[in-house]
XYZ file of C-alpha atoms in Angstrom:
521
model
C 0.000 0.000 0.000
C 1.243 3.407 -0.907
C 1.602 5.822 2.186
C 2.046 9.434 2.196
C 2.913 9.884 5.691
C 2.043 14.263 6.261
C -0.681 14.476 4.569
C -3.621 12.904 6.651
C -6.354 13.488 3.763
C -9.865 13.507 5.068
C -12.381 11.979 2.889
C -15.947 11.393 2.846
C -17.596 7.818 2.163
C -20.925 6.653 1.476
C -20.991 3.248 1.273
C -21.263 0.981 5.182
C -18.183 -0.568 3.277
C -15.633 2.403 3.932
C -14.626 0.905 6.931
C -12.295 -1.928 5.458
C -10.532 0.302 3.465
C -6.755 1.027 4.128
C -5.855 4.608 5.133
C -2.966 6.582 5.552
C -1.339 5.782 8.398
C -0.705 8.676 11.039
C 1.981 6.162 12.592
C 4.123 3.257 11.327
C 3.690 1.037 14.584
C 2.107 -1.789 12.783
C 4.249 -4.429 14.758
C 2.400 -3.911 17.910
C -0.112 -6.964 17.931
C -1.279 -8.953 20.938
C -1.678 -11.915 20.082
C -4.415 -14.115 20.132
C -7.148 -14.636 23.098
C -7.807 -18.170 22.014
C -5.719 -21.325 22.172
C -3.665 -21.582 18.681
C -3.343 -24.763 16.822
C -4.181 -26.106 13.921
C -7.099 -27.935 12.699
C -5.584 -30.469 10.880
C -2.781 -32.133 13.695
C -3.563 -29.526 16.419
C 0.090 -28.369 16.917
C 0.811 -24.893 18.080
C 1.149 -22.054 15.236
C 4.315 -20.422 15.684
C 3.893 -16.400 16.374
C 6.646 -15.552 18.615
C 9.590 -14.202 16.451
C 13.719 -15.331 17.212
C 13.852 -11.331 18.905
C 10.578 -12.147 21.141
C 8.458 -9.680 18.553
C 5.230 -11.360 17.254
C 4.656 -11.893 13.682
C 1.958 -10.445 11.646
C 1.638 -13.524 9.167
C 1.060 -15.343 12.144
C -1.645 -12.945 13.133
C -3.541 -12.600 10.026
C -3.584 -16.406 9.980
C -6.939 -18.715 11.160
C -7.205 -18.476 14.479
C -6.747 -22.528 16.127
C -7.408 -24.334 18.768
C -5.950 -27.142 20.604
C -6.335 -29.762 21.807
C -8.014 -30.126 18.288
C -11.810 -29.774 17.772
C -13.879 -32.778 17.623
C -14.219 -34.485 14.590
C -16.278 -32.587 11.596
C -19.742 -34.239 10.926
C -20.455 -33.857 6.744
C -24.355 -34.459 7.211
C -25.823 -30.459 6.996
C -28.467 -29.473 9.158
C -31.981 -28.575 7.918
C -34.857 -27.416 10.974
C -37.582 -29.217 8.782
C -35.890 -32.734 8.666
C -35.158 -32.677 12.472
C -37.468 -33.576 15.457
C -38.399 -29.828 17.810
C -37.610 -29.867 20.919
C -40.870 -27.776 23.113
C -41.508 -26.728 26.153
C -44.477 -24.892 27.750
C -43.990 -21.177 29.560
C -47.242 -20.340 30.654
C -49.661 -20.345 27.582
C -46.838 -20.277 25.263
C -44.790 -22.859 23.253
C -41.519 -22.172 22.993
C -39.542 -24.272 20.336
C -35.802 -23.227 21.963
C -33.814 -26.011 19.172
C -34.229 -28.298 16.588
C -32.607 -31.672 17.235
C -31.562 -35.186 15.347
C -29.490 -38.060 16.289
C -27.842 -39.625 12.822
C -27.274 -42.631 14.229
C -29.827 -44.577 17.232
C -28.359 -47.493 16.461
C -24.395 -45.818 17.371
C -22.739 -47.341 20.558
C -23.602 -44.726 24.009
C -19.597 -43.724 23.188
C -20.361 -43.159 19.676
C -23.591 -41.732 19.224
C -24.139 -37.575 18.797
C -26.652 -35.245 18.982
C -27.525 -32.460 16.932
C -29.127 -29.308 17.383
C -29.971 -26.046 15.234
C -31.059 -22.505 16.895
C -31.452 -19.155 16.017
C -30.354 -16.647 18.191
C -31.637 -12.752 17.863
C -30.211 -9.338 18.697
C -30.803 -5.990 18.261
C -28.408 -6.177 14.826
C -30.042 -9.388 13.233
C -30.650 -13.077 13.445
C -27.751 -15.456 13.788
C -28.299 -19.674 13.404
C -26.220 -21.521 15.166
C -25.467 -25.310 14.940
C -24.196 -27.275 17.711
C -23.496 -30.983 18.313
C -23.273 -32.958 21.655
C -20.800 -35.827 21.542
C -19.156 -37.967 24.246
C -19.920 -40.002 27.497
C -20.779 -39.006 30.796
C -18.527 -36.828 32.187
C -16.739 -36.574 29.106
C -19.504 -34.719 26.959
C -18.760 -31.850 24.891
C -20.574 -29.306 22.937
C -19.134 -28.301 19.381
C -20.586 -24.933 17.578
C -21.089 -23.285 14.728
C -21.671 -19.675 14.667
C -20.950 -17.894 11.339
C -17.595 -18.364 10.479
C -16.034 -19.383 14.183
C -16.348 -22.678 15.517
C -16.339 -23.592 19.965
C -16.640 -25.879 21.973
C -16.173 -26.632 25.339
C -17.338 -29.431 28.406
C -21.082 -29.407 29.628
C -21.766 -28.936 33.012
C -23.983 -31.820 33.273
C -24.504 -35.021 30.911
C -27.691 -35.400 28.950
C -26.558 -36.337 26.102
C -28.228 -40.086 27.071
C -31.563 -39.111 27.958
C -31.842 -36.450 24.650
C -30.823 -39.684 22.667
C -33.272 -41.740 24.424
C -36.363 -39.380 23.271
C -35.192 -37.936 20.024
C -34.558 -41.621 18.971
C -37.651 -42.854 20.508
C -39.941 -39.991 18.779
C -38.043 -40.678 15.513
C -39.419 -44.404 15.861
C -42.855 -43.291 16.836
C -43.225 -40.875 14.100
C -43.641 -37.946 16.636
C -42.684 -34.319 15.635
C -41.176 -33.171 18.758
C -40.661 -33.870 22.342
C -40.133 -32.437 25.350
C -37.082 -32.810 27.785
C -36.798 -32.535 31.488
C -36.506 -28.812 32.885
C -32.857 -29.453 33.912
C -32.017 -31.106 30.280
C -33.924 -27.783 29.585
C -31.320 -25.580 31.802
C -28.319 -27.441 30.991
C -28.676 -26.428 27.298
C -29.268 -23.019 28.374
C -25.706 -22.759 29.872
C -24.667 -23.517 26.413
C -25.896 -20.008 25.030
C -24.128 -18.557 27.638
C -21.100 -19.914 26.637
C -21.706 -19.063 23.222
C -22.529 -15.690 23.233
C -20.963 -14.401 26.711
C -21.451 -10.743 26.589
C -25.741 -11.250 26.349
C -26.922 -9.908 29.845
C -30.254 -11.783 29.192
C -30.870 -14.685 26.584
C -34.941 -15.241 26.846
C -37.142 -17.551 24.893
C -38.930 -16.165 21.873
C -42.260 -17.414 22.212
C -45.044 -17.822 19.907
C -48.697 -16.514 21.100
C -50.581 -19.094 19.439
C -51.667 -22.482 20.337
C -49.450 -25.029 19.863
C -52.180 -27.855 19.940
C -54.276 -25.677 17.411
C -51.697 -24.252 14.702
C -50.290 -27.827 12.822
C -46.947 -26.354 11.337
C -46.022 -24.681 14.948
C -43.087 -27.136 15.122
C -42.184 -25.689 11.328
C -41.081 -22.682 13.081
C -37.104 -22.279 13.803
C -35.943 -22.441 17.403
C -35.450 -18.903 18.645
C -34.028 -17.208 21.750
C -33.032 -13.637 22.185
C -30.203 -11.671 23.115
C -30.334 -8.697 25.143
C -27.133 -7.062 24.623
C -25.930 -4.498 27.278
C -26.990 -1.046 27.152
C -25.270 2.540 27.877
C -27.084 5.279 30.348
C -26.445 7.832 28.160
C -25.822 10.673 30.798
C -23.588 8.297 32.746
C -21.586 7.496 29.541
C -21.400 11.284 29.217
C -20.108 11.855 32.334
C -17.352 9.237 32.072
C -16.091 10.285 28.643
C -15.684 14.158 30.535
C -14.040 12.259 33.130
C -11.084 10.857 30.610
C -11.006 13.928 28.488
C -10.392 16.057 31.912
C -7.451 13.444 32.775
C -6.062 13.496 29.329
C -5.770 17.207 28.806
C -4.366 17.382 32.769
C -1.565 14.668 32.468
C -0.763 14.320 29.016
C 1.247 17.399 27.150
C 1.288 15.323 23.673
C -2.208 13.815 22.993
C -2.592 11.026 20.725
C -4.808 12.345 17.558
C -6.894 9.197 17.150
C -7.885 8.388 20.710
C -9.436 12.316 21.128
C -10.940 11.899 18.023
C -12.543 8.413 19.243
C -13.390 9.970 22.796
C -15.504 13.037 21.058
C -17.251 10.895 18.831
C -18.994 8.848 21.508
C -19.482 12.483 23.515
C -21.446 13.180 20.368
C -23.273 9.743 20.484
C -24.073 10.453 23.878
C -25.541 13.880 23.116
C -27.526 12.697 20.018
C -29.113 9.739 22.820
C -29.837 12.729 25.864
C -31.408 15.258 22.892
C -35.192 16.031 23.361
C -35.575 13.588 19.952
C -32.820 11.233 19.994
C -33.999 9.557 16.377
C -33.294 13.429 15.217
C -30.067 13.509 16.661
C -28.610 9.754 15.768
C -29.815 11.217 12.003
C -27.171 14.127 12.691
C -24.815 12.090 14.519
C -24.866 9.577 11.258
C -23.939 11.887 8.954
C -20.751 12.545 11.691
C -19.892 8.636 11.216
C -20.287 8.707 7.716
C -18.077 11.835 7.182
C -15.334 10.357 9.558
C -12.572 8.166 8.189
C -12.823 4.754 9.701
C -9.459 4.779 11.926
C -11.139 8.355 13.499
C -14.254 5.795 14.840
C -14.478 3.477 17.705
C -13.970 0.459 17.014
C -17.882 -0.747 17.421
C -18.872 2.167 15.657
C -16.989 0.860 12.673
C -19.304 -2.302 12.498
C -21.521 -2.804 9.165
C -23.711 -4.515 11.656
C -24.176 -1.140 13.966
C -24.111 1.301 11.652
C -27.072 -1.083 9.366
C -28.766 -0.952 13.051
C -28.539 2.829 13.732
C -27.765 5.081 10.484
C -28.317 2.777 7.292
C -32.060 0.756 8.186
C -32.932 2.292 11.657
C -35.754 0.330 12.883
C -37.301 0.097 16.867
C -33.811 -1.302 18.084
C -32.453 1.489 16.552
C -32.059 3.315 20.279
C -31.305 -0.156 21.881
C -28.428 -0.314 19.507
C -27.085 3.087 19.521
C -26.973 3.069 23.411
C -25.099 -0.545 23.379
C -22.438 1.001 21.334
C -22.116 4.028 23.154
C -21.791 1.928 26.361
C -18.484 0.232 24.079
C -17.139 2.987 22.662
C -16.770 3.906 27.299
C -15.132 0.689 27.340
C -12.604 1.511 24.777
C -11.772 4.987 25.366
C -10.814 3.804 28.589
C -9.159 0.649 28.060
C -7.032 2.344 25.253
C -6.105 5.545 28.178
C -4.847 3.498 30.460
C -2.915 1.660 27.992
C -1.611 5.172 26.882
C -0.834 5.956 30.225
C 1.046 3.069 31.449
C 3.249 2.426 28.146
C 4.094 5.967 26.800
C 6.798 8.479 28.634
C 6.931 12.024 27.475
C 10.533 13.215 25.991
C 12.311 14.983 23.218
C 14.005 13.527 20.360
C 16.623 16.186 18.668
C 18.216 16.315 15.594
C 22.145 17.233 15.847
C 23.261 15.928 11.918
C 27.013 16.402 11.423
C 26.062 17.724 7.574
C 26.837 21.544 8.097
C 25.310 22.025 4.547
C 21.902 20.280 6.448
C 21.666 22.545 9.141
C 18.310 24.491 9.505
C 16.810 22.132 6.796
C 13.719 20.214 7.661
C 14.066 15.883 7.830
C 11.239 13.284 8.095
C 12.122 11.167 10.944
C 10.732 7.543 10.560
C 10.137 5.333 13.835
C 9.717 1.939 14.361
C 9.204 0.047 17.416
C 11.019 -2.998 18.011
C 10.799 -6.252 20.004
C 10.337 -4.752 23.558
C 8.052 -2.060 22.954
C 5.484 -5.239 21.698
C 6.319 -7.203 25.103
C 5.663 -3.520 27.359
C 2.307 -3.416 25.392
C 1.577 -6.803 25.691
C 1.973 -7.290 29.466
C 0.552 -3.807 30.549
C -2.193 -4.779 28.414
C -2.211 -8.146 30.834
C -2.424 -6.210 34.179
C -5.566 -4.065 32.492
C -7.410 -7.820 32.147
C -6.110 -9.138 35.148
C -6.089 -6.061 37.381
C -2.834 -7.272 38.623
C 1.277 -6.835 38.744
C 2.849 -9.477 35.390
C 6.352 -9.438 35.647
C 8.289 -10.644 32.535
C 6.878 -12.302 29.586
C 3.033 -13.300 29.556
C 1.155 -15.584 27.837
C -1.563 -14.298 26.522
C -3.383 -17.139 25.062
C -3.806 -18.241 28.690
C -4.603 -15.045 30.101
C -6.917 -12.856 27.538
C -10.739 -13.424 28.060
C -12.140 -15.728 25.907
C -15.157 -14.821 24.091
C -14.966 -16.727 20.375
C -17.901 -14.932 18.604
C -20.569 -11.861 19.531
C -23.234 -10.860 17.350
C -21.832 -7.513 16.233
C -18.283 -8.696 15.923
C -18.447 -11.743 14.411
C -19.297 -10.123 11.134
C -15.220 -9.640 10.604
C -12.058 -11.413 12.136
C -10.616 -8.711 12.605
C -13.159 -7.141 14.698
C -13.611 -9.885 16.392
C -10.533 -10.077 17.176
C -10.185 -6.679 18.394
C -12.849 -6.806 20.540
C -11.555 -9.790 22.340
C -8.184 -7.328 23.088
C -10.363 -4.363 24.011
C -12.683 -6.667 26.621
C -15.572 -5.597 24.049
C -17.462 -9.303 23.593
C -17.871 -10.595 27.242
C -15.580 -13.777 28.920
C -16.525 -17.330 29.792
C -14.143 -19.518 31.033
C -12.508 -22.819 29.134
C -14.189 -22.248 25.890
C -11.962 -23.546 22.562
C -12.135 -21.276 19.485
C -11.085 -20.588 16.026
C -12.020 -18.992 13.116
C -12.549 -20.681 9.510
C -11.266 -17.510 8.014
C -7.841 -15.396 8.103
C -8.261 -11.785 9.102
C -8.562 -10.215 4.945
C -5.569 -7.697 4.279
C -7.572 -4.524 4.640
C -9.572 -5.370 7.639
C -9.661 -3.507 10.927
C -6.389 -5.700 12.350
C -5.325 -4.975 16.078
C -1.979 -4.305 15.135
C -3.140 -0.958 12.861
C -5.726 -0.491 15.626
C -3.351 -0.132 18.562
C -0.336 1.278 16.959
C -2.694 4.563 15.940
C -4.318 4.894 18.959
C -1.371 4.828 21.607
C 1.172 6.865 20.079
C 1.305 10.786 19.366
C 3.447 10.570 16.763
C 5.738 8.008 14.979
C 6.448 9.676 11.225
C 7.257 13.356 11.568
C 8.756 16.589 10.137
C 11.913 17.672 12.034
C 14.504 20.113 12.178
C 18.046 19.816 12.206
C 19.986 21.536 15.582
C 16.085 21.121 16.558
C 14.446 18.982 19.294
C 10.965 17.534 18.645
C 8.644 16.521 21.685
C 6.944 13.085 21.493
C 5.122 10.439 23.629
C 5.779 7.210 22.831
C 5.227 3.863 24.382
C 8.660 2.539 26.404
C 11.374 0.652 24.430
C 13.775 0.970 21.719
C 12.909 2.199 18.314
C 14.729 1.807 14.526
C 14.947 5.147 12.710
C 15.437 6.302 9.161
C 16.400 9.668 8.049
C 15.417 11.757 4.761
C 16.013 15.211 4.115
C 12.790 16.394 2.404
C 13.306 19.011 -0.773
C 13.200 22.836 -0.433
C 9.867 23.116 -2.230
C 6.515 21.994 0.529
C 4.690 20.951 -3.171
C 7.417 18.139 -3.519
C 6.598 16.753 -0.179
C 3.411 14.606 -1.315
C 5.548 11.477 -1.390
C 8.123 10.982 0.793
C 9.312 7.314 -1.043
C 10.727 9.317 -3.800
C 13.291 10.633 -1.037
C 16.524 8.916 -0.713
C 17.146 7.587 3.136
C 20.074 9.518 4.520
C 20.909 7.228 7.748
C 19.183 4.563 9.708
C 19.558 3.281 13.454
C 18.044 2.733 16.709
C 17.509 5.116 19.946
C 15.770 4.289 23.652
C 12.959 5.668 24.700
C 12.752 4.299 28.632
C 13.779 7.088 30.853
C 11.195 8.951 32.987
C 11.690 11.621 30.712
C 13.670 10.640 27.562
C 15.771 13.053 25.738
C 17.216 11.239 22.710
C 19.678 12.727 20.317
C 20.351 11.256 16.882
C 23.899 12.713 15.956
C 24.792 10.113 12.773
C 24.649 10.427 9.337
């Protein structure tokens, strides 16, 4: 991708699609990854990927690869799942039916060890409906659940086995010619822990239920199995007054501030506005036009969803509120997650330019920095304490330690995203869950690499001038440098690969307050 590095050219897009496409960058961090939240392996002999680097840096092949588990995932089952071939699976709330899966056994003649079940669902939000296929395998204690959600693929241990009883009636109704049956209530609970698990950040997941008569209405059991997620929810006036909050700290303890994470912070204090005016569908009109005017790195990352902005700007409907006020409540999150990252990694200093080229002096040089191995392994373990709320002394391993949340109903849409959202505690935690994606992260998604290396730094690619010191905040560690001496004429400086590199090497940036000289040409 071609870069010109000074000139941040704002543009306007019209199409939800704007948000995968590459920018300029306003910084050349794009080695600062975390890596992955979920166990890493691959599908086909579930050994380890390799994404730590000889110098302890991450690579970003790695990252952009599919995301694996291990141990492995059980084995894959060929035979697809259709709702109107399978047996429902009712139960009675009140006057309502409630159809909460679909379920078939391929095999009732399969040995206890050997036999699975199958089930098909369709879970709701406020951005859409999602299906979701899941299969039961195993014995006793040693029953699993296997998903399929989109593109990303779970599974994890049940807390209790039922996988003998389910077999028991599905087979038995399949004999009998029955359409459906009806489990125990704690078969009924058990499977509800299973949602959970699934989508972890839903505060409520309730039963869609059908108004009609069951026993009156033949095709009732025709009907998809549907539950619905209530997805949490911003006050906006409390959202409000925590954004002030972080903008007062930011303009009190930070001299340098870092373009992109303002910009973020006053979008949601515009979100929030739009959500407290006297007619808040008015204002989320207004406040669309803002998203749609922005480029994509200038949004939160939520904001940047296809999903959210279908919800709230492109095909508002009556969840349109529900979903502004959901991402306003994770655009908080981020804007602070991404301060106190600031704060803990960056230190305040000067950088000045002492050339030995008397013929130089007084002329203006575009200082290039790039962060090297420790700078990732600072980010990456005071990213750790953040999660963990606690002191991580040397390396961490963050597949062990990042909550695990494989897919979300507004993040899933991308890997990337999803991805991100896992870093930025955005899609909700549940504990010894296995996941991968079937897809690698595409080339111009919104990666966590790009993400973080624009939002934590001031500046990274600058204008200088010799005998001149610059003031910067940058994240601890050491940093490569390259040198060019731009021309005389500002109208030649639209592309700054057509200038040779004059001189190339590394400086520290750890001190309390660094002052770093580059004297070598």
């Amino acid at each position: 991708m071609k870069r010109s590095t000074w000139r941040f050219k704002r543009s306007r897009f019209s199409d939800p699609s704007f948000v995968r496409h590459d920018l300029p960058f306003l910084c050349t961090m794009a080695t600062i990854l975390i890596v992955a939240s979920c166990q890493l392996s691959r599908r086909s002999d579930g050994e380890p990927s390799q994404i730590a680097t000889e110098g302890g840096g991450l690579s970003l092949s790695a990252a952009s690869a599919p995301l694996r588990v291990k141990p492995p995932l059980m084995p894959e089952d060929p035979t697809p799942l259709n709702p109107q071939l399978m047996i429902s699976v009712t139960r009675q709330i009140g006057s309502h039916t409630h159809v909460p899966y679909y379920a078939r056994v391929p095999d009732c003649t399969a040995s206890p060890e050997a036999s699975v079940v199958q089930f098909f669902t369709i879970l709701k939000s406020d951005f859409g409906q999602h299906p979701i296929q899941l299969i039961l395998r195993g014995e006793g204690l040693g029953e699993a659940i296997r998903v399929d959600a989109e593109n990303y693929r779970m599974s994890f241990a049940v807390t209790a086995p039922v996988k003998s009883a389910l077999v028991k009636q599905i087979c038995g109704a399949t004999k009998d010619g029955s359409p459906h049956i009806t489990p125990e209530p704690s078969i009924m609970a058990e499977t509800e822990t299973w949602l959970r698990h699934i989508a972890p950040d839903c505060t409520e997941i309730q039963p869609v239920l059908d108004s009609s008569d069951a026993r009156m209405v033949s095709n009732e059991y025709l009907r998809p199995g549907q539950w619905y997620c209530q997805l949490p929810e911003a006050t906006p006036t409390n959202a409000l007054a925590e954004l002030d909050t972080i903008r007062t700290t930011m303009i009190r303890r930070w001299t340098r501030q870092p373009y992109l994470l303002a910009r973020r912070l006053a979008v949601g204090a515009d979100l929030a506005h739009a959500l407290m005016a006297k007619d808040p569908e008015r204002g989320l009109d207004v406040f669309c036009r803002v998203v749609k005017g922005s480029l994509p790195a200038e949004l939160p990352a939520t904001l940047t969803s296809k999903r959210w902005q279908y919800a709230v700007c492109d095909h508002p409907d009556d969840h349109r509120i529900h979903a502004a006020r959901f991402g306003l409540l994770k655009t908080v999150s981020e804007v602070s997650f991404m301060r106190q990252l600031f704060d803990r990694t960056s230190r305040l200093g000067y950088l000045t330019l002492k050339l030995p080229i008397p013929e130089q002096a007084g002329r203006d040089v575009l200082v290039t920095l790039a962060p090297l191995g420790e700078v990732t392994d600072n980010v990456a373990r005071e990213t750790t304490k953040i999660w963990l709320g606690e002191e991580t002394k040397g390396k961490v391993n963050l597949d062990a330690e990042s909550p695990r949340s494989c897919w979300h109903p507004i993040y899933g849409e991308d890997a990337g995203l999803m991805r991100l959202a896992r870093y930025l505690t955005l899609s909700g935690q549940t504990l010894k869950v296995a996941c991968e994606e079937s897809d690698p992260i595409r080339e111009n998604s919104l990666t966590p690499a790009r993400y973080f290396a624009e939002s934590i730094t001031s500046e990274t690619e600058f204008v200088a001038t010799n005998g001149h010191a610059k003031m910067l905040r940058l994240p601890i560690g050491r940093y490569a440098y390259k040198l060019r001496i731009l021309p005389e004429n500002l109208e030649d400086w639209d592309d700054a690969s057509q200038v040779a590199e004059g001189a190339r090497g590394e400086i520290e940036w750890d001190a309390k307050r660094p002052r770093q000289v580059i004297s070598q040409w």
